[in-house]
Amino acid sequence: MRVPLSWLREYVDLAADATPEDVLAALVTVGFEEEDVHRFDITGPVVVGQVVSLEPEPQSNGKTINWCQVDVGPEHGGVRGIVCGAHNFAVGDKVVVTLPGAVLPGPFPIAARKTYGHVSDGMIASARELGLGDEHNGIVVLSDLGIDAPVGTDAIALLGLDDVAVEINVTPDRGYAFSVRGVAREYSHATGAAFRDPAERDFAELQPGSGHTAVVDDQAPVRGKVGASEFVTRVVRDVDPSRPTPPWMIARLSLAGMRSLGVLIDITNYVMLELGQPLHGYDLDKLTGGITVRRATPGEKMTTLDGVERKLHVEDLLITDDSGPIGLAGVMGGGTTEMSDTTRNVLIEAATFDATTIARTARRHKLPSEASKRFERGVDPLIPFVAARRAADLMVELAGGTLTEEGGALFAEVFVAEIELPRGFVQGLIGVDYTDDEITGALTTIGAEVTAAENGWTVIPPTWRPDLTDKWTLAEEVARIHGLDRIPSVLPTPPSGRGLTAHQQGRRRVVNALAAAGFVETPAFPFTTEAQNDLHGSASGEHLPSIRLANPLDGQVPFLRRSLIPGLLQTAHRNISRGLTDLALFETGAVFVPEPGVEYGTAEVPPLGVRPSDEVLAALDASIPPQERHVAVLLTGNVSPRQPGRAAEAAGLVEALDAVRVIGAAAGIEIDVVQTQRAALHPGRTGALVAAGEEVGYVGELHPAVAEEADLPGRATVLELDLDRLLTLAGGRIVAASLSTFPAATQDVSLTLPAEVPAGAVRAALAEGAGALLESVRLVDDYRGEGVPEGSKSLTFALRFRAEDRTLTAAEASEAKMAGVAVAAERFGAALRD
C-alpha cells in the first residue's frame, strides 16, 4: 500500500519535519514491513508561465512548431523564447514551464538548446513529462485544470509534485491497512498522534433514499455465506465528465500507483484508497431495469471493462440488470454500463461481498484488481454508506453534479462475536508481564470494546478487524501495540525423550549410506503421466488406478507418481543433455498407490480458521491415497572413465546389486535377488528383491525401448525398493555384531547342476546346510562350456568359516561345507565338480 504523506496528514498529526523514513520506522514498530519511498523525481525551477506571443513555423519535415515568447516572471528572467511542438494552447494561456537546470522524471535534465533555428530557453511541459498522467499530445494548460496562479509561481508545489509516498507491505490478515484511513490509525497507534476518522459522519446524512434498491438472489451460497450482505446505491445527476481531475488528486493517485482515467473514475478510485471500500460507478442511463445480485448460470458469458469476453462459472457472483450481467461483483465492472465521456447521471455502488467468493472469482479468471484485493481480505461492513456518500460529495464538488434523494440500501445487521480473554493469558502466551491497564489500553486503542468479567475481560473487536477471532489474536495485538521489542529472546527448552522415530532413523541411514557410496540424491517433482505410472508402477505394465490432480502445475503430467523411476529418468535425461553422461542417481520419496475402486479427494475441505473435528480429520485422511516411501537408484554411463592402459568400465547390474547391498546393510536386513520379469526392464536381466521372504522391490536393466523413449543413450540400470516396508521387516534397532579374534577358515566349492537353477537358491541352500560356523558365502564363478554337460552349469562359491570361541580346524570347515553341499544336492541335484 502506497500512502502519500499529504493525504496521511489529513487524518493523523504528522510532525512538520517528519521524513518518509520516520513514518516508515513508526509503522514498522506496529508490525508492517517497509517497502519503498516514492517521489515524482522532479526538481526545479518549474514555474507558471504565460504565453505572450506564438508564431507558427512550418518545417521542411512537414511538422509545424510554435516559436513562443513566455513570461515566467522577473525573478526567473522575465520573457523567454521557447520552441513548442504542441498546438492546444493560445496567447494568454498560463502553462507550466521547466527552466534550464530543472530535471524531469526519467531523469530528463532541461537546458537551453538550439532547435529548429532558435535557442529554446526552457520547455513547456505536458502532463506525461511531469509524471501526472499519460497525456503527451498537448501541454498542460492551467485554466483547463481550474487553476489561475500568478506568473512565476512554483508549479511543483502548485500541482502537488512535491508530495512523497511511503509504501508498506500489508499482510493478508490486515486488509484494513489497504486504505489511508487504516494506515493513519496504525500510525496513531505507533506514535500516539491524534487520529481523525474520515468515517465518522452523522448516519442521518448517509441515508441514500429510495428507488434503486438492489435485490440479492443467491441460490448457491459458498460455505453458506450469501454473496452480498450489503448493497448501497446513490444517484448523482447532471455530472460533467469533461471536467479535469484536480492536480492534487492526480498527484495522490499517481503516488498511490494508480493513473488518472477521468474525473468520475478517479473519484471512485480515490475514495477506495481513502476508506478501503471499493466502489463502482454505473452510467445510470445505460441501466435497464433494477439491479439483481446473483450467481452465474451454466454457460453464461459477459464482457468486462478490459474488453475480454469471459465464460462464467456457477460460483461467480454477478451484478445484473434486465439486460443480463453488468459486472463481475467485487472484481471488475462490465463494458455495457461503464461511465464514459457521455455520462450525465451516475449510480454509485458500495457493497460488502463474501470474501471467499471474490477471492475464487479473481483467481479463476486470473483477474486480480484493487477491488478484489480488498474484498478478499475483508472490508469494514460499516463503511459502504460512508464511502457512497463521500464519492457522491466529490462528484458534486469536482464534476458539477447534483446529489439526489435517489438510491437504495440493502444491509444486514452487523454482528461481531464476543471473545473471552482470561486474566493472565496474554502474559503467559507472550512472555511479558503486561499490567491489566496495558492489556485493556491496547485493545481499546485498536477500537475494541472491553468489558471486565469475573476471570478476565469480554472483548468485542472493531468491525474493520475480521482477523481478531480468538484470545490468541487479541494477545498478538497487545504485543504489537506495546512493541514487539519487549518480547524476550529466549529459546525454549526441548522436552526430553524426543527424537527421530525408528523409521526416520532408518531412512536417514539409507540416504547417508547411498551418498557415502558415491550416489547423488536428486529429488524430483511427484508428477507424471498415466502411461508412465502403468509402465513403471506394475510388473506387467497393466493399467492401474492413478490420482489425477484437479489443478496440476503442468497439464502434460497431471498424475501423482506410482514409482520414482520416471523422475530419475527425467533427471538423467536433463543431465545427459548438458554433457554429464556418467550418472549414479538416487531418490527417496513418497509414491501414491490408490486402491482400485476407491474414490479419493471427495471429502469436503473445512473452512479456514476453524479447527476441524476428529470426524472431519478422519474423513480427510480417508480421502488421501496410501503414500508409500520408496528408494530408487539409476546408473548409466561408466563407473570408471577410460584411462591410460585401462578401458572404461560401464555401470551395470553389478553396481546396481552393490547398491542393493548398501541399502540392505543400512536398513539392517539381508536382501536376496530372484530372477523375474517386468514390462519396463530387459528380459533376462531383471531381478525381484526379497527380504524376509517378502518381495520388496526390483532391480534390472531398462528395456532398450524404454531407454530410447527416455532419450538415454546406451544402457541404464535401475532399482526400486519399498523403503517403509523394508524397514518394517528389518525390525527395531540395529545392533552391531561383536568381532571375533579367532582366524577364519576359507574354502571353495564348485557344484554342477541344471542351468535353470538360480544361483541365489543354491547359495541359500549352502548357507542353510553349513550352519552357524559359516560366516559368508559368495558366488565367484558361473561357468558353462567344455567339461560341463549340456544344459548344466558350474557354480563356484567362496566360503568363509569362523568360530567365536576357538580356531577352526580344516576338518571342521570341510564338514560344514559338505553339509551345505548335501542340502544343495537334495534340493537341486547338485554334484561336486571334479
Short mmCIF file of N, CA and C in Angstrom, two decimals, residues 46-147:
data_model
loop_
_atom_site.label_atom_id
_atom_site.label_comp_id
_atom_site.label_asym_id
_atom_site.label_seq_id
_atom_site.Cartn_x
_atom_site.Cartn_y
_atom_site.Cartn_z
N VAL A 46 10.62 24.91 -11.90
CA VAL A 46 9.44 24.64 -12.72
C VAL A 46 8.39 25.64 -12.26
N VAL A 47 7.97 26.54 -13.15
CA VAL A 47 7.16 27.68 -12.73
C VAL A 47 5.95 27.85 -13.65
N VAL A 48 5.05 28.73 -13.21
CA VAL A 48 3.90 29.12 -14.03
C VAL A 48 4.35 30.21 -14.99
N GLY A 49 4.08 29.99 -16.26
CA GLY A 49 4.40 31.00 -17.28
C GLY A 49 3.15 31.37 -18.07
N GLN A 50 3.19 32.54 -18.69
CA GLN A 50 2.07 32.99 -19.52
C GLN A 50 2.56 33.26 -20.94
N VAL A 51 1.85 32.70 -21.91
CA VAL A 51 2.25 32.84 -23.31
C VAL A 51 1.98 34.28 -23.76
N VAL A 52 3.04 34.98 -24.16
CA VAL A 52 2.92 36.36 -24.62
C VAL A 52 2.68 36.42 -26.12
N SER A 53 3.39 35.58 -26.85
CA SER A 53 3.20 35.54 -28.31
C SER A 53 3.44 34.12 -28.79
N LEU A 54 2.91 33.84 -29.99
CA LEU A 54 3.01 32.49 -30.55
C LEU A 54 3.07 32.61 -32.06
N GLU A 55 4.18 32.15 -32.64
CA GLU A 55 4.35 32.24 -34.09
C GLU A 55 4.52 30.84 -34.67
N PRO A 56 3.52 30.33 -35.41
CA PRO A 56 3.67 29.01 -36.05
C PRO A 56 4.74 29.07 -37.14
N GLU A 57 5.57 28.06 -37.21
CA GLU A 57 6.64 27.99 -38.21
C GLU A 57 6.66 26.60 -38.85
N PRO A 58 6.17 26.46 -40.09
CA PRO A 58 6.22 25.15 -40.78
C PRO A 58 7.67 24.75 -41.02
N GLN A 59 7.92 23.44 -40.93
CA GLN A 59 9.26 22.90 -41.12
C GLN A 59 9.32 22.04 -42.37
N SER A 60 10.53 21.78 -42.83
CA SER A 60 10.71 21.00 -44.05
C SER A 60 10.25 19.55 -43.89
N ASN A 61 10.19 19.06 -42.68
CA ASN A 61 9.74 17.68 -42.45
C ASN A 61 8.22 17.56 -42.36
N GLY A 62 7.52 18.65 -42.64
CA GLY A 62 6.06 18.63 -42.61
C GLY A 62 5.47 18.99 -41.27
N LYS A 63 6.32 19.14 -40.25
CA LYS A 63 5.83 19.46 -38.92
C LYS A 63 5.83 20.97 -38.73
N THR A 64 4.86 21.45 -37.95
CA THR A 64 4.79 22.87 -37.63
C THR A 64 5.08 23.06 -36.15
N ILE A 65 6.07 23.91 -35.86
CA ILE A 65 6.39 24.20 -34.46
C ILE A 65 5.94 25.62 -34.15
N ASN A 66 5.84 25.91 -32.84
CA ASN A 66 5.46 27.25 -32.40
C ASN A 66 6.64 27.91 -31.71
N TRP A 67 7.00 29.06 -32.22
CA TRP A 67 8.04 29.86 -31.55
C TRP A 67 7.32 30.81 -30.61
N CYS A 68 7.51 30.54 -29.28
CA CYS A 68 6.71 31.23 -28.28
C CYS A 68 7.58 32.16 -27.43
N GLN A 69 6.96 33.26 -27.01
CA GLN A 69 7.54 34.12 -26.00
C GLN A 69 6.70 33.93 -24.75
N VAL A 70 7.34 33.47 -23.68
CA VAL A 70 6.62 33.10 -22.47
C VAL A 70 7.17 33.90 -21.30
N ASP A 71 6.26 34.60 -20.58
CA ASP A 71 6.64 35.38 -19.41
C ASP A 71 6.65 34.46 -18.19
N VAL A 72 7.83 34.31 -17.55
CA VAL A 72 7.95 33.44 -16.37
C VAL A 72 8.19 34.26 -15.11
N GLY A 73 8.04 35.58 -15.19
CA GLY A 73 8.20 36.43 -14.02
C GLY A 73 9.60 37.00 -13.93
N PRO A 74 9.72 38.19 -13.38
CA PRO A 74 11.03 38.85 -13.32
C PRO A 74 12.06 38.07 -12.52
N GLU A 75 11.62 37.33 -11.49
CA GLU A 75 12.58 36.58 -10.67
C GLU A 75 13.17 35.40 -11.42
N HIS A 76 12.59 35.03 -12.57
CA HIS A 76 13.09 33.91 -13.37
C HIS A 76 13.54 34.34 -14.77
N GLY A 77 13.82 35.63 -14.92
CA GLY A 77 14.37 36.10 -16.18
C GLY A 77 13.37 36.75 -17.11
N GLY A 78 12.15 36.96 -16.67
CA GLY A 78 11.16 37.65 -17.49
C GLY A 78 10.68 36.79 -18.65
N VAL A 79 10.67 37.40 -19.86
CA VAL A 79 10.15 36.72 -21.05
C VAL A 79 11.27 35.85 -21.65
N ARG A 80 10.92 34.58 -21.95
CA ARG A 80 11.89 33.65 -22.54
C ARG A 80 11.33 33.09 -23.84
N GLY A 81 12.25 32.86 -24.78
CA GLY A 81 11.85 32.24 -26.04
C GLY A 81 11.90 30.72 -25.92
N ILE A 82 10.80 30.07 -26.28
CA ILE A 82 10.72 28.61 -26.13
C ILE A 82 10.07 28.02 -27.38
N VAL A 83 10.66 26.94 -27.88
CA VAL A 83 10.10 26.20 -29.01
C VAL A 83 9.16 25.13 -28.45
N CYS A 84 7.96 25.04 -29.03
CA CYS A 84 6.98 24.06 -28.55
C CYS A 84 6.29 23.42 -29.75
N GLY A 85 6.16 22.10 -29.72
CA GLY A 85 5.52 21.38 -30.82
C GLY A 85 4.04 21.16 -30.61
N ALA A 86 3.50 21.48 -29.43
CA ALA A 86 2.07 21.28 -29.17
C ALA A 86 1.26 22.45 -29.73
N HIS A 87 -0.05 22.21 -29.92
CA HIS A 87 -0.92 23.23 -30.50
C HIS A 87 -2.22 23.41 -29.74
N ASN A 88 -2.27 22.96 -28.49
CA ASN A 88 -3.52 23.04 -27.73
C ASN A 88 -3.56 24.24 -26.81
N PHE A 89 -2.81 25.30 -27.12
CA PHE A 89 -2.80 26.49 -26.29
C PHE A 89 -2.78 27.74 -27.18
N ALA A 90 -3.02 28.86 -26.54
CA ALA A 90 -3.10 30.12 -27.29
C ALA A 90 -2.43 31.23 -26.48
N VAL A 91 -2.27 32.38 -27.12
CA VAL A 91 -1.70 33.54 -26.44
C VAL A 91 -2.56 33.90 -25.24
N GLY A 92 -1.93 34.16 -24.11
CA GLY A 92 -2.64 34.47 -22.88
C GLY A 92 -2.81 33.30 -21.94
N ASP A 93 -2.63 32.07 -22.44
CA ASP A 93 -2.76 30.91 -21.58
C ASP A 93 -1.59 30.83 -20.60
N LYS A 94 -1.93 30.34 -19.41
CA LYS A 94 -0.89 30.08 -18.43
C LYS A 94 -0.52 28.60 -18.50
N VAL A 95 0.79 28.34 -18.55
CA VAL A 95 1.30 26.99 -18.76
C VAL A 95 2.38 26.69 -17.72
N VAL A 96 2.84 25.42 -17.74
CA VAL A 96 3.92 25.01 -16.84
C VAL A 96 5.22 25.04 -17.63
N VAL A 97 6.20 25.81 -17.15
CA VAL A 97 7.46 25.99 -17.85
C VAL A 97 8.59 25.39 -17.00
N THR A 98 9.34 24.49 -17.61
CA THR A 98 10.53 23.94 -16.95
C THR A 98 11.73 24.71 -17.48
N LEU A 99 12.43 25.37 -16.59
CA LEU A 99 13.53 26.25 -16.97
C LEU A 99 14.85 25.48 -16.94
N PRO A 100 15.87 25.99 -17.62
CA PRO A 100 17.18 25.33 -17.59
C PRO A 100 17.64 25.10 -16.16
N GLY A 101 18.14 23.87 -15.91
CA GLY A 101 18.54 23.46 -14.57
C GLY A 101 17.53 22.53 -13.91
N ALA A 102 16.30 22.51 -14.45
CA ALA A 102 15.30 21.59 -13.91
C ALA A 102 15.59 20.17 -14.39
N VAL A 103 15.11 19.20 -13.63
CA VAL A 103 15.23 17.79 -14.00
C VAL A 103 13.86 17.16 -13.88
N LEU A 104 13.37 16.59 -14.99
CA LEU A 104 12.08 15.92 -15.02
C LEU A 104 12.27 14.41 -14.84
N PRO A 105 11.18 13.66 -14.51
CA PRO A 105 11.32 12.21 -14.33
C PRO A 105 11.94 11.55 -15.55
N GLY A 106 12.80 10.65 -15.31
CA GLY A 106 13.48 9.94 -16.40
C GLY A 106 14.84 9.38 -16.05
N PRO A 107 15.82 10.20 -15.60
CA PRO A 107 15.77 11.65 -15.45
C PRO A 107 15.98 12.35 -16.80
N PHE A 108 15.37 13.56 -16.93
CA PHE A 108 15.45 14.33 -18.16
C PHE A 108 15.85 15.76 -17.80
N PRO A 109 17.15 16.07 -17.85
CA PRO A 109 17.58 17.42 -17.49
C PRO A 109 17.19 18.43 -18.57
N ILE A 110 16.85 19.62 -18.14
CA ILE A 110 16.45 20.70 -19.04
C ILE A 110 17.61 21.69 -19.17
N ALA A 111 17.90 22.06 -20.42
CA ALA A 111 18.94 23.05 -20.68
C ALA A 111 18.53 23.86 -21.90
N ALA A 112 19.10 25.07 -22.01
CA ALA A 112 18.87 25.88 -23.21
C ALA A 112 19.59 25.22 -24.37
N ARG A 113 18.85 24.96 -25.46
CA ARG A 113 19.49 24.30 -26.61
C ARG A 113 18.89 24.83 -27.91
N LYS A 114 19.73 24.76 -28.95
CA LYS A 114 19.31 25.25 -30.25
C LYS A 114 18.52 24.17 -30.97
N THR A 115 17.35 24.55 -31.46
CA THR A 115 16.50 23.60 -32.19
C THR A 115 15.59 24.37 -33.13
N TYR A 116 15.39 23.84 -34.33
CA TYR A 116 14.54 24.47 -35.36
C TYR A 116 14.90 25.94 -35.59
N GLY A 117 16.19 26.23 -35.52
CA GLY A 117 16.66 27.57 -35.83
C GLY A 117 16.54 28.56 -34.70
N HIS A 118 16.15 28.12 -33.51
CA HIS A 118 16.03 29.01 -32.35
C HIS A 118 16.76 28.39 -31.16
N VAL A 119 17.06 29.21 -30.18
CA VAL A 119 17.57 28.71 -28.91
C VAL A 119 16.38 28.65 -27.96
N SER A 120 15.96 27.42 -27.63
CA SER A 120 14.81 27.23 -26.75
C SER A 120 15.29 27.31 -25.31
N ASP A 121 14.86 28.36 -24.62
CA ASP A 121 15.36 28.66 -23.27
C ASP A 121 14.42 28.04 -22.22
N GLY A 122 14.23 26.69 -22.31
CA GLY A 122 13.33 26.00 -21.39
C GLY A 122 12.37 25.11 -22.17
N MET A 123 11.36 24.62 -21.50
CA MET A 123 10.39 23.74 -22.15
C MET A 123 9.03 23.93 -21.51
N ILE A 124 7.99 23.96 -22.36
CA ILE A 124 6.62 23.97 -21.86
C ILE A 124 6.20 22.51 -21.71
N ALA A 125 5.78 22.11 -20.51
CA ALA A 125 5.66 20.69 -20.17
C ALA A 125 4.26 20.15 -20.39
N SER A 126 4.21 18.85 -20.74
CA SER A 126 2.95 18.10 -20.82
C SER A 126 2.74 17.35 -19.51
N ALA A 127 1.53 16.78 -19.35
CA ALA A 127 1.23 16.02 -18.13
C ALA A 127 2.13 14.80 -18.02
N ARG A 128 2.41 14.16 -19.15
CA ARG A 128 3.24 12.97 -19.11
C ARG A 128 4.67 13.31 -18.71
N GLU A 129 5.18 14.43 -19.20
CA GLU A 129 6.55 14.83 -18.87
C GLU A 129 6.69 15.18 -17.39
N LEU A 130 5.59 15.62 -16.77
CA LEU A 130 5.62 15.95 -15.35
C LEU A 130 5.35 14.74 -14.46
N GLY A 131 4.94 13.63 -15.07
CA GLY A 131 4.61 12.44 -14.29
C GLY A 131 3.19 12.46 -13.76
N LEU A 132 2.31 13.29 -14.35
CA LEU A 132 0.93 13.41 -13.88
C LEU A 132 -0.06 12.57 -14.66
N GLY A 133 0.38 11.88 -15.69
CA GLY A 133 -0.54 11.08 -16.49
C GLY A 133 0.10 10.64 -17.78
N ASP A 134 -0.72 10.06 -18.67
CA ASP A 134 -0.21 9.54 -19.93
C ASP A 134 -0.37 10.51 -21.09
N GLU A 135 -1.04 11.63 -20.87
CA GLU A 135 -1.29 12.58 -21.96
C GLU A 135 0.02 13.23 -22.40
N HIS A 136 0.32 13.09 -23.72
CA HIS A 136 1.59 13.60 -24.22
C HIS A 136 1.39 14.47 -25.47
N ASN A 137 0.19 14.47 -26.03
CA ASN A 137 -0.02 15.20 -27.27
C ASN A 137 -0.15 16.70 -27.06
N GLY A 138 -0.53 17.10 -25.86
CA GLY A 138 -0.70 18.51 -25.59
C GLY A 138 -0.07 18.89 -24.28
N ILE A 139 0.23 20.19 -24.12
CA ILE A 139 0.84 20.66 -22.88
C ILE A 139 -0.24 20.91 -21.83
N VAL A 140 0.21 21.13 -20.60
CA VAL A 140 -0.71 21.41 -19.50
C VAL A 140 -1.10 22.89 -19.58
N VAL A 141 -2.38 23.13 -19.79
CA VAL A 141 -2.93 24.49 -19.74
C VAL A 141 -3.64 24.62 -18.40
N LEU A 142 -3.17 25.53 -17.55
CA LEU A 142 -3.64 25.58 -16.17
C LEU A 142 -5.13 25.92 -16.07
N SER A 143 -5.65 26.70 -17.01
CA SER A 143 -7.07 27.03 -16.95
C SER A 143 -7.93 25.79 -17.15
N ASP A 144 -7.42 24.81 -17.89
CA ASP A 144 -8.18 23.56 -18.06
C ASP A 144 -8.27 22.80 -16.75
N LEU A 145 -7.33 23.04 -15.82
CA LEU A 145 -7.33 22.38 -14.52
C LEU A 145 -8.03 23.23 -13.46
N GLY A 146 -8.58 24.38 -13.89
CA GLY A 146 -9.24 25.25 -12.93
C GLY A 146 -8.28 26.02 -12.07
N ILE A 147 -7.07 26.28 -12.58
CA ILE A 147 -6.04 26.96 -11.80
C ILE A 147 -5.70 28.29 -12.45
#
